[in-house]
Amino acid sequence: MRTHYCGDLNGSHDGQEVVLCGWVHRRRDHGGVIFVDLRDRDGLVQVVFDPDRAEIFARAEQVRSEFVLRVKGRVRPRPEGTVNPDLPTGEIEVLGLELEILNAAATPPIQLESHVADASEEVRLRYRYLDLRRPEMQARLRTRSQVSRVMRRFLDEHGFLDIETPILTKSTPEGARDYLVPSRTHPGEFFALPQSPQLFKQLLMMSGMDRYYQVARCFRDEDLRADRQPEFTQLDIEASFVDEETLMGLMESMIRTLFEEVNGETLPNPFPRMTYAEAMRRYGSDRPDLRVALELIDVADLMDGVDFKVFAGPAQDPEGRVAALRLPGGGSLTRKEIDGYTQFVGIYGAKGLAYIKVNEWSSKGREGLQSPILKFLPDATVEGIMARTGAEDGDLIFFGADKARVVNESIGALRVKLGEDRGLMAEGWHPLWVVDFPMFEHDPNADRWVALHHPFTAPKEEQLDSLSSDPGSCLSRAYDMVLNGTEVGGGSIRIHREAVQRQVFELLKISDEQAEERFGFLLQALKFGCPPHGGIAFGLDRLVMLMTGAQSIRDVMAFPKTQTAACLLTDAPSAVDEAQLKELALRLRQRG
């Protein structure tokens, strides 16, 4: 039906007759001449209809926004003074010679000819097929396709095989909640949708496939955030006979190639590395945003003996932390602004936000400081804080004092927010590998160890002997790739010995019976010559979100769900009729 896409036309097509198909982006009537901006997935081109062709002109007068047209016309340069430098096709226009209205359109509930910042997300999701017509959204999905294509090509060229794994699988509850699928042929029993292809890709390594990848759809029934969805896409990768250095180096090369080819940007070579312990100490996060130079500084030893329980309590608590955060030039913050940041850290469980304004420390010493907490701090403590933080006149020092988890989360989030609010974010991309994660963390409520990543992550070889005697000190062979404060990929070297896997299950209080019930097929496979292997999974949605500058992964997915895991477009989830339930041997009952 067409010879060219609208966005493909340029000066080289001058004089050519072309046939275009697309939607009316905008129609303008200027002094008897009708201009139509015709849009398809590749861009816009201006089509001109003049009154000399009366029949075609009359048809063009009927055209409205989002009508579907087929136009035959001749490419010509735009008249002098009308060139649009902001449009790739802005040097030319198409003189309409024939016009066919393929379909009319009702007035859309979304204004597609401009940015729809004023349209609610609910309206955009309900009419997603219209929202996706916007050039901004089409550009993002084109980028998504290109990202997938570049990564696939890289892996193909490095000997990886594209292998699909099952969608209907076994429920192995050891993380987020599974989405369950009732079986009609096995009444009372259920499949689960995969949270990841983790076990199957390990089985592929045991099968001798050596190098595997898959663009995999994954499902997790969990609470949602801007970068979470109940169904999402990850690039899943596994390789045999590799160690951390080999795999991390290969994945780093893939991401550098991706940014060069898609965004035309060069990432550092090599990526910096940081241990989990250092990341938590300096930034309060295992996915630190290195664009912000601010760091958390431990001052618990300076607070240990002060007559101020807010500080002394956490300082003396083995699970507590007292940290300072110096904000250069922060002395200009008003009390209202400080109160706003106090409310902000409250979101993360902080009970307050102490501070010291450094007005004239250099000339007046203690008298040049301003703070409600100064009366509780002896001179030696104040001098220690000033020396350790390196604070100067005009600065402000914030403090977090609580359980280490609360301090890390609240002050760690505060440093990023201050970076955003105060213009302290460096430009560009700042990737990072975070390594040496703890193997386990203790859940005090359940009084048990839980795997920090997942129970198939291998411990450091040199710590195998202390795995049972001192699990809290064991480090795993896990690694996360972080980009501008977002974890874009996470992986590990896996356990490849049955005895070690059973030992880890025992530490996690997974009984032998439970281990056989949930993971018996894996344990069986480990007996038959499993090679050392490891892998990683990249969140494709998150990567594309970062690369396109979108604010949410919903803006880089064709048909996302809402914050309540609903699809407004199709009205899913929805009720099913009694006959379907009967087939599945199910009966509904009211909650509560």
XYZ file of C-alpha atoms in Angstrom:
592
model
C 0.000 0.000 0.000
C 2.979 2.352 0.462
C 6.407 2.975 -0.958
C 8.020 4.789 2.007
C 7.616 5.451 5.691
C 6.846 9.086 6.508
C 9.990 9.622 8.560
C 12.255 8.213 5.834
C 11.775 11.109 3.406
C 14.430 13.791 2.937
C 15.942 16.040 0.264
C 17.284 13.080 -1.686
C 13.699 12.183 -2.623
C 13.052 15.548 -4.294
C 10.819 15.074 -7.339
C 9.924 11.462 -6.557
C 6.341 10.235 -6.374
C 5.713 8.406 -3.105
C 2.828 6.592 -1.491
C 2.453 7.063 2.280
C 0.127 5.554 4.878
C -0.449 6.802 8.388
C -2.442 8.829 10.873
C -3.297 12.512 10.828
C -1.141 14.051 13.527
C -2.366 17.591 12.858
C -4.467 19.306 10.189
C -4.156 23.029 9.404
C -6.093 25.182 6.933
C -4.028 28.222 5.854
C -5.605 30.557 3.299
C -7.189 27.879 1.211
C -4.237 25.489 1.419
C -4.598 22.439 3.718
C -1.554 21.087 5.530
C -1.669 17.614 7.046
C 1.140 16.296 9.256
C 1.035 12.583 8.481
C 2.503 10.284 11.110
C 3.628 6.672 11.160
C 6.023 4.807 13.438
C 9.088 6.318 11.750
C 8.109 9.980 12.015
C 6.157 12.897 10.540
C 5.993 14.499 7.122
C 4.027 17.510 5.959
C 1.543 16.852 3.151
C 0.089 19.827 1.236
C -3.295 19.817 -0.522
C -4.046 22.807 -2.766
C -7.462 23.832 -4.150
C -6.368 23.265 -7.773
C -7.322 19.599 -7.299
C -10.892 20.219 -6.208
C -11.952 16.610 -5.510
C -8.888 15.782 -3.441
C -9.048 19.148 -1.659
C -12.705 18.519 -0.719
C -11.715 15.138 0.711
C -8.851 16.746 2.666
C -11.348 19.170 4.221
C -13.101 16.157 5.815
C -9.915 14.955 7.470
C -9.568 15.229 11.245
C -7.021 14.138 13.852
C -6.199 10.416 13.869
C -7.965 9.686 10.565
C -6.113 6.901 8.750
C -4.953 8.021 5.293
C -3.247 6.725 2.190
C -1.614 9.558 0.240
C 0.094 9.587 -3.124
C 2.162 12.680 -3.774
C 5.339 14.292 -5.048
C 8.242 15.240 -2.783
C 9.420 18.826 -3.101
C 11.514 21.296 -1.078
C 9.651 23.467 1.394
C 9.362 27.129 0.359
C 12.095 29.408 1.661
C 11.464 30.471 5.248
C 9.250 27.455 6.084
C 11.959 24.859 6.740
C 11.513 23.153 10.143
C 14.988 22.354 11.537
C 13.472 20.445 14.485
C 11.902 17.851 12.182
C 14.015 15.223 10.356
C 11.745 15.701 7.327
C 11.622 19.453 7.833
C 13.385 20.385 4.583
C 10.750 18.824 2.331
C 6.993 18.400 1.978
C 4.745 16.175 -0.120
C 2.310 17.696 -2.595
C -0.812 15.554 -2.331
C -1.921 14.137 -5.703
C -4.267 11.429 -4.438
C -5.980 10.960 -1.073
C -7.813 7.933 0.290
C -9.440 7.996 3.732
C -8.884 4.436 4.952
C -10.740 5.014 8.203
C -12.277 7.854 10.176
C -11.576 8.330 13.887
C -13.529 9.587 16.871
C -12.035 12.453 18.855
C -9.321 10.781 20.951
C -9.384 11.178 24.753
C -5.622 11.853 24.612
C -4.141 14.780 22.682
C -1.536 12.998 20.596
C -0.150 16.071 18.885
C 1.523 17.307 22.061
C 3.157 15.902 25.158
C 0.495 14.394 27.408
C 1.918 15.369 30.786
C -1.548 16.625 31.680
C -3.199 13.261 30.847
C -3.551 10.964 33.826
C -1.757 7.637 33.742
C -5.120 5.935 34.215
C -6.411 7.441 30.954
C -3.168 6.595 29.163
C -3.326 2.957 30.261
C -7.030 2.595 29.509
C -6.441 3.842 25.965
C -2.965 2.400 25.640
C -3.292 1.807 21.890
C -3.723 5.581 21.496
C -0.966 6.425 23.968
C 1.399 4.199 21.999
C 0.818 6.302 18.883
C 2.681 9.189 20.494
C 6.132 9.656 18.926
C 7.722 9.626 22.396
C 6.269 6.201 23.192
C 7.060 4.800 19.758
C 10.660 5.966 20.094
C 10.953 4.166 23.429
C 9.611 0.904 22.049
C 11.933 1.177 19.059
C 14.812 1.628 21.493
C 13.606 -1.396 23.441
C 13.649 -3.487 20.266
C 17.128 -2.232 19.418
C 18.408 -2.995 22.939
C 17.141 -6.560 22.672
C 18.624 -6.960 19.191
C 22.097 -5.696 20.179
C 22.259 -7.903 23.277
C 21.090 -10.971 21.373
C 23.679 -10.372 18.658
C 26.469 -9.941 21.203
C 25.585 -13.190 22.951
C 25.180 -15.061 19.652
C 28.654 -13.913 18.626
C 30.074 -15.174 21.935
C 28.737 -18.703 21.643
C 25.539 -18.439 23.684
C 22.486 -20.458 22.598
C 18.977 -18.972 22.709
C 16.933 -21.624 24.536
C 13.373 -21.314 25.851
C 12.365 -22.642 29.259
C 8.857 -23.517 30.530
C 6.261 -20.951 31.560
C 4.116 -23.506 33.390
C 6.359 -24.885 36.106
C 6.544 -25.948 39.744
C 5.935 -23.618 42.670
C 9.135 -23.230 44.710
C 8.212 -20.520 47.254
C 11.494 -18.993 48.448
C 11.078 -15.320 47.553
C 8.170 -13.312 46.192
C 4.744 -14.916 45.948
C 4.128 -17.139 42.944
C 1.330 -16.683 40.456
C -0.492 -20.033 40.590
C -2.297 -21.727 37.690
C -4.815 -24.484 38.563
C -4.515 -27.696 36.541
C -7.656 -29.075 34.879
C -6.079 -32.481 34.224
C -4.691 -32.792 37.762
C -7.538 -31.515 39.994
C -6.379 -29.804 43.161
C -2.856 -29.302 41.868
C -1.218 -26.162 40.490
C 1.422 -24.920 38.147
C 3.293 -21.696 38.934
C 4.402 -19.006 36.527
C 8.207 -18.626 36.758
C 9.695 -15.865 38.886
C 12.825 -16.499 36.816
C 14.217 -19.388 34.759
C 16.835 -19.951 37.479
C 16.554 -23.707 38.004
C 15.983 -24.537 34.355
C 19.046 -22.606 33.228
C 21.118 -24.463 35.818
C 19.716 -27.723 34.478
C 20.764 -26.631 30.988
C 24.335 -26.264 32.263
C 24.097 -29.799 33.663
C 22.882 -30.848 30.205
C 26.093 -29.635 28.576
C 24.586 -26.628 26.763
C 27.585 -24.634 28.073
C 26.302 -21.131 27.237
C 22.614 -20.168 27.357
C 20.558 -17.011 27.095
C 16.903 -16.142 26.838
C 14.792 -12.993 26.736
C 12.485 -14.351 29.401
C 9.105 -13.296 30.688
C 8.985 -13.506 34.506
C 6.140 -13.206 37.010
C 6.128 -12.127 40.661
C 3.075 -11.471 42.789
C 4.554 -8.638 44.847
C 3.853 -5.040 45.806
C 4.692 -2.673 42.967
C 6.854 0.436 42.575
C 7.913 2.585 39.639
C 10.452 -0.030 38.591
C 8.391 -3.148 39.405
C 5.679 -4.981 37.480
C 3.903 -8.301 38.114
C 5.179 -9.495 34.727
C 8.472 -8.240 33.410
C 11.229 -9.154 30.968
C 14.788 -10.078 31.770
C 17.750 -11.100 29.698
C 18.699 -14.364 31.365
C 22.242 -15.699 30.951
C 24.151 -18.755 32.212
C 27.547 -20.246 31.339
C 29.577 -23.287 32.375
C 33.254 -23.483 33.342
C 33.436 -19.790 34.217
C 34.425 -17.810 37.265
C 33.375 -14.323 38.366
C 36.115 -12.556 36.438
C 35.249 -14.224 33.132
C 31.521 -13.653 33.398
C 31.683 -10.106 34.749
C 34.181 -9.102 32.079
C 31.983 -10.502 29.317
C 28.820 -8.832 30.638
C 30.633 -5.530 31.091
C 31.717 -5.686 27.458
C 28.128 -6.388 26.401
C 26.759 -3.358 28.262
C 29.481 -1.099 26.858
C 28.640 -2.340 23.353
C 24.953 -1.743 24.029
C 25.416 1.895 25.072
C 27.776 2.607 22.197
C 25.436 1.200 19.538
C 22.092 2.383 20.932
C 22.907 5.650 22.729
C 26.210 6.527 21.103
C 27.800 6.830 24.564
C 31.021 5.408 25.974
C 30.975 3.786 29.417
C 34.064 3.455 31.624
C 36.426 0.581 30.925
C 36.664 -1.225 33.254
C 33.673 -0.630 35.524
C 34.717 0.195 39.095
C 34.087 -2.438 41.769
C 33.043 -2.058 45.369
C 32.334 -4.558 48.100
C 28.892 -4.752 49.655
C 30.356 -3.721 53.017
C 31.997 -0.615 51.561
C 28.860 0.363 49.652
C 26.728 0.145 52.779
C 29.297 2.023 54.870
C 29.831 4.879 52.423
C 26.418 5.162 50.794
C 23.924 3.220 52.928
C 22.880 1.241 49.863
C 23.975 -1.835 47.933
C 23.101 0.014 44.713
C 24.791 3.384 45.306
C 24.248 6.254 42.902
C 27.792 7.385 42.211
C 26.590 10.581 40.532
C 26.222 11.988 44.056
C 29.554 12.516 45.819
C 28.017 12.832 49.314
C 28.945 10.004 51.697
C 27.822 8.679 55.074
C 30.483 9.037 57.775
C 30.441 6.856 60.889
C 30.563 8.831 64.131
C 29.282 6.232 66.604
C 32.584 6.135 68.482
C 32.302 9.900 69.060
C 28.774 9.506 70.480
C 29.354 6.485 72.667
C 29.597 8.427 75.940
C 27.401 11.454 75.306
C 24.498 12.220 77.617
C 22.004 11.992 74.770
C 20.230 8.654 74.378
C 19.157 9.396 70.809
C 22.837 9.095 69.854
C 24.312 7.067 72.720
C 21.757 4.249 72.410
C 22.489 3.341 68.776
C 26.206 4.009 69.337
C 26.286 1.313 72.037
C 23.986 -1.095 70.153
C 25.857 -3.781 68.135
C 23.075 -3.518 65.547
C 22.953 0.273 65.660
C 24.616 2.981 63.631
C 25.247 6.700 64.012
C 26.183 8.353 60.723
C 26.795 11.936 59.621
C 26.135 13.370 56.173
C 27.857 16.620 55.267
C 26.023 18.856 52.795
C 28.364 21.489 51.295
C 26.625 24.875 51.283
C 23.725 23.391 53.202
C 23.791 26.175 55.775
C 21.460 28.105 53.466
C 18.648 25.604 54.026
C 15.635 27.116 55.794
C 13.917 25.489 58.750
C 11.002 24.669 56.465
C 13.326 22.854 54.062
C 14.938 20.927 56.914
C 11.482 19.957 58.196
C 10.694 18.689 54.704
C 13.766 16.460 54.746
C 12.803 15.262 58.227
C 9.458 14.127 56.840
C 11.250 12.491 53.929
C 13.495 10.292 56.102
C 10.421 9.384 58.133
C 9.212 7.403 55.120
C 12.137 5.054 55.758
C 11.457 4.641 59.476
C 13.696 7.399 60.856
C 12.256 8.997 64.003
C 13.860 12.364 63.303
C 16.693 14.166 61.577
C 19.268 15.912 63.744
C 21.522 18.532 62.185
C 24.255 21.098 62.826
C 24.563 24.284 60.773
C 28.159 25.350 60.351
C 27.972 29.137 60.287
C 31.362 30.417 61.464
C 33.311 27.474 62.854
C 36.618 28.699 61.452
C 36.532 31.952 63.419
C 34.194 31.306 66.366
C 34.507 27.595 67.005
C 31.576 26.078 68.860
C 29.875 29.480 69.054
C 29.763 29.550 65.263
C 27.560 26.429 65.142
C 23.777 26.332 65.257
C 21.767 23.275 66.332
C 19.199 22.092 68.908
C 21.469 19.132 69.778
C 24.658 21.078 70.552
C 23.783 21.342 74.236
C 24.049 17.541 74.508
C 27.461 17.278 72.866
C 30.754 17.933 74.729
C 33.498 19.945 73.068
C 35.600 16.869 72.232
C 32.653 15.271 70.410
C 31.902 18.436 68.434
C 35.543 18.835 67.462
C 35.674 15.161 66.431
C 32.570 15.549 64.242
C 33.931 18.646 62.550
C 37.301 17.049 61.880
C 35.934 13.763 60.606
C 33.316 15.273 58.299
C 35.646 18.000 57.035
C 32.802 20.507 57.394
C 33.487 24.121 56.475
C 31.698 27.393 57.053
C 28.369 27.419 55.224
C 27.924 23.639 55.384
C 25.259 21.611 57.160
C 25.689 18.202 58.795
C 22.753 15.803 59.041
C 22.757 12.841 61.459
C 21.054 9.466 61.461
C 20.971 7.389 64.641
C 19.008 4.135 64.886
C 19.286 0.502 63.892
C 21.810 0.249 61.062
C 19.101 -0.784 58.604
C 17.025 2.327 59.331
C 20.038 4.662 59.152
C 21.252 3.135 55.903
C 17.876 3.329 54.216
C 16.910 6.792 55.452
C 20.225 8.653 55.202
C 21.157 6.721 52.079
C 17.948 7.942 50.417
C 18.519 11.449 51.798
C 21.948 11.740 50.134
C 20.390 11.010 46.732
C 17.501 13.410 47.304
C 19.900 16.148 48.378
C 21.931 15.453 45.265
C 18.832 15.929 43.114
C 17.491 18.967 44.969
C 20.811 20.794 45.332
C 22.193 20.206 41.849
C 24.904 17.831 43.047
C 24.235 15.095 40.478
C 27.156 14.556 38.120
C 26.391 14.165 34.437
C 26.708 10.935 32.495
C 26.637 7.248 33.327
C 28.257 5.864 36.455
C 28.283 2.048 36.410
C 29.497 -0.090 39.280
C 29.922 -3.739 40.201
C 28.960 -4.529 43.795
C 30.612 -7.749 44.996
C 31.255 -9.795 48.143
C 27.671 -9.860 49.367
C 26.892 -11.665 52.622
C 25.710 -15.185 51.923
C 22.894 -14.925 54.495
C 21.039 -12.382 56.584
C 19.247 -13.183 59.824
C 15.485 -12.801 60.087
C 14.855 -12.024 63.787
C 11.094 -12.512 63.479
C 11.385 -16.040 62.121
C 14.700 -16.646 63.946
C 16.300 -18.120 60.839
C 18.855 -17.358 58.198
C 17.608 -16.328 54.766
C 19.570 -16.170 51.528
C 20.477 -12.594 50.588
C 20.230 -13.453 46.883
C 18.793 -16.960 46.418
C 19.639 -20.367 47.905
C 21.540 -21.532 44.800
C 24.303 -18.908 45.131
C 27.700 -20.392 45.920
C 29.711 -19.307 48.972
C 33.339 -18.271 48.706
C 35.402 -21.466 48.353
C 37.659 -20.550 51.265
C 34.615 -20.224 53.562
C 33.024 -23.598 52.874
C 34.366 -24.995 56.160
C 32.708 -22.223 58.202
C 29.399 -22.370 56.346
C 27.608 -24.167 59.187
C 29.638 -22.908 62.145
C 29.534 -19.189 61.296
C 27.011 -18.512 58.496
C 26.774 -14.811 59.353
C 30.376 -14.222 58.286
C 30.167 -16.107 54.995
C 30.403 -14.159 51.760
C 28.788 -15.262 48.526
C 30.122 -15.328 44.969
C 27.394 -12.895 43.908
C 27.743 -9.715 41.867
C 25.317 -6.936 40.956
C 25.686 -4.398 38.176
C 24.464 -0.952 39.240
C 23.934 2.009 36.934
C 23.207 5.489 38.311
C 21.723 4.037 41.487
C 19.601 1.358 39.796
C 20.416 -2.336 39.885
C 20.232 -3.396 36.232
C 21.654 -6.893 36.596
C 22.359 -9.414 39.286
C 23.944 -12.829 39.296
C 26.326 -15.254 40.929
C 28.416 -18.349 40.597
C 26.082 -21.224 41.521
C 26.411 -24.175 43.858
C 27.374 -27.183 41.725
C 27.882 -29.808 44.443
C 24.925 -31.656 45.950
C 26.409 -31.777 49.457
C 26.900 -27.984 49.568
C 23.377 -27.364 48.239
C 21.903 -29.611 50.926
C 24.009 -27.837 53.561
C 22.638 -24.460 52.445
C 19.069 -25.783 52.512
C 19.664 -27.027 56.061
C 20.973 -23.610 57.142
C 17.850 -22.003 55.678
C 15.736 -24.432 57.734
C 14.481 -26.196 54.638
C 14.036 -29.754 55.867
C 15.119 -32.766 53.817
C 11.448 -33.477 53.095
C 10.827 -29.890 51.943
C 14.017 -29.906 49.876
C 12.941 -33.078 48.077
C 9.415 -31.754 47.587
C 10.508 -28.380 46.166
C 13.911 -29.016 44.648
C 14.250 -32.787 44.359
C 14.782 -32.610 40.605
C 17.705 -30.195 41.094
C 19.324 -32.268 43.834
C 19.000 -35.357 41.669
C 20.623 -33.584 38.725
C 23.536 -32.393 40.878
C 24.549 -36.037 41.374
C 25.341 -36.584 37.712
C 28.404 -34.465 37.028
C 27.335 -30.835 37.285
C 29.988 -28.402 35.945
C 30.951 -25.217 37.776
C 28.668 -22.540 36.362
C 27.298 -19.063 36.928
C 25.071 -16.492 35.372
C 23.326 -13.185 35.552
C 19.967 -11.658 34.660
C 19.484 -8.127 33.369
C 16.197 -6.301 33.862
C 15.405 -5.350 30.268
C 12.635 -2.959 31.311
C 14.904 -1.124 33.765
C 17.734 -0.864 31.257
C 15.465 0.644 28.607
C 13.924 2.992 31.192
C 17.376 4.355 32.027
C 18.560 4.556 28.439
C 15.474 6.473 27.270
C 15.188 8.731 30.325
C 11.703 7.427 31.163
C 10.474 7.853 34.739
C 8.879 4.411 35.051
C 9.240 1.008 33.439
C 5.560 1.327 32.544
C 6.638 3.896 29.955
C 8.862 1.384 28.150
C 6.419 -1.550 28.173
C 3.736 -1.861 25.523
C 0.955 -3.024 27.846
C 1.914 -2.619 31.522
C -0.178 -3.152 34.619
C -1.151 -0.505 37.181
C 0.191 -0.166 40.723
C -2.507 -2.645 41.777
C -1.452 -5.203 39.133
C -4.533 -4.561 36.983
C -4.834 -4.043 33.229
C -7.168 -1.103 32.610
C -7.183 -1.764 28.865
C -8.651 -5.279 29.056
C -10.164 -4.996 32.550
C -8.062 -7.863 33.850
C -8.106 -9.627 36.218
C -11.777 -10.464 35.877
C -14.279 -12.996 37.133
C -14.745 -16.325 35.360
C -17.967 -18.253 35.033
C -19.021 -21.157 37.197
C -18.465 -23.709 34.430
C -14.780 -22.823 34.193
C -14.352 -23.096 37.939
C -16.101 -26.461 37.959
C -13.757 -27.753 35.244
C -10.837 -26.807 37.470
C -12.428 -28.327 40.591
C -12.383 -24.903 42.252
C -14.938 -23.108 44.390
C -14.728 -19.466 45.449
C -15.262 -18.348 48.996
C -15.359 -14.898 50.552
C -12.239 -13.605 52.285
C -12.223 -12.992 55.986
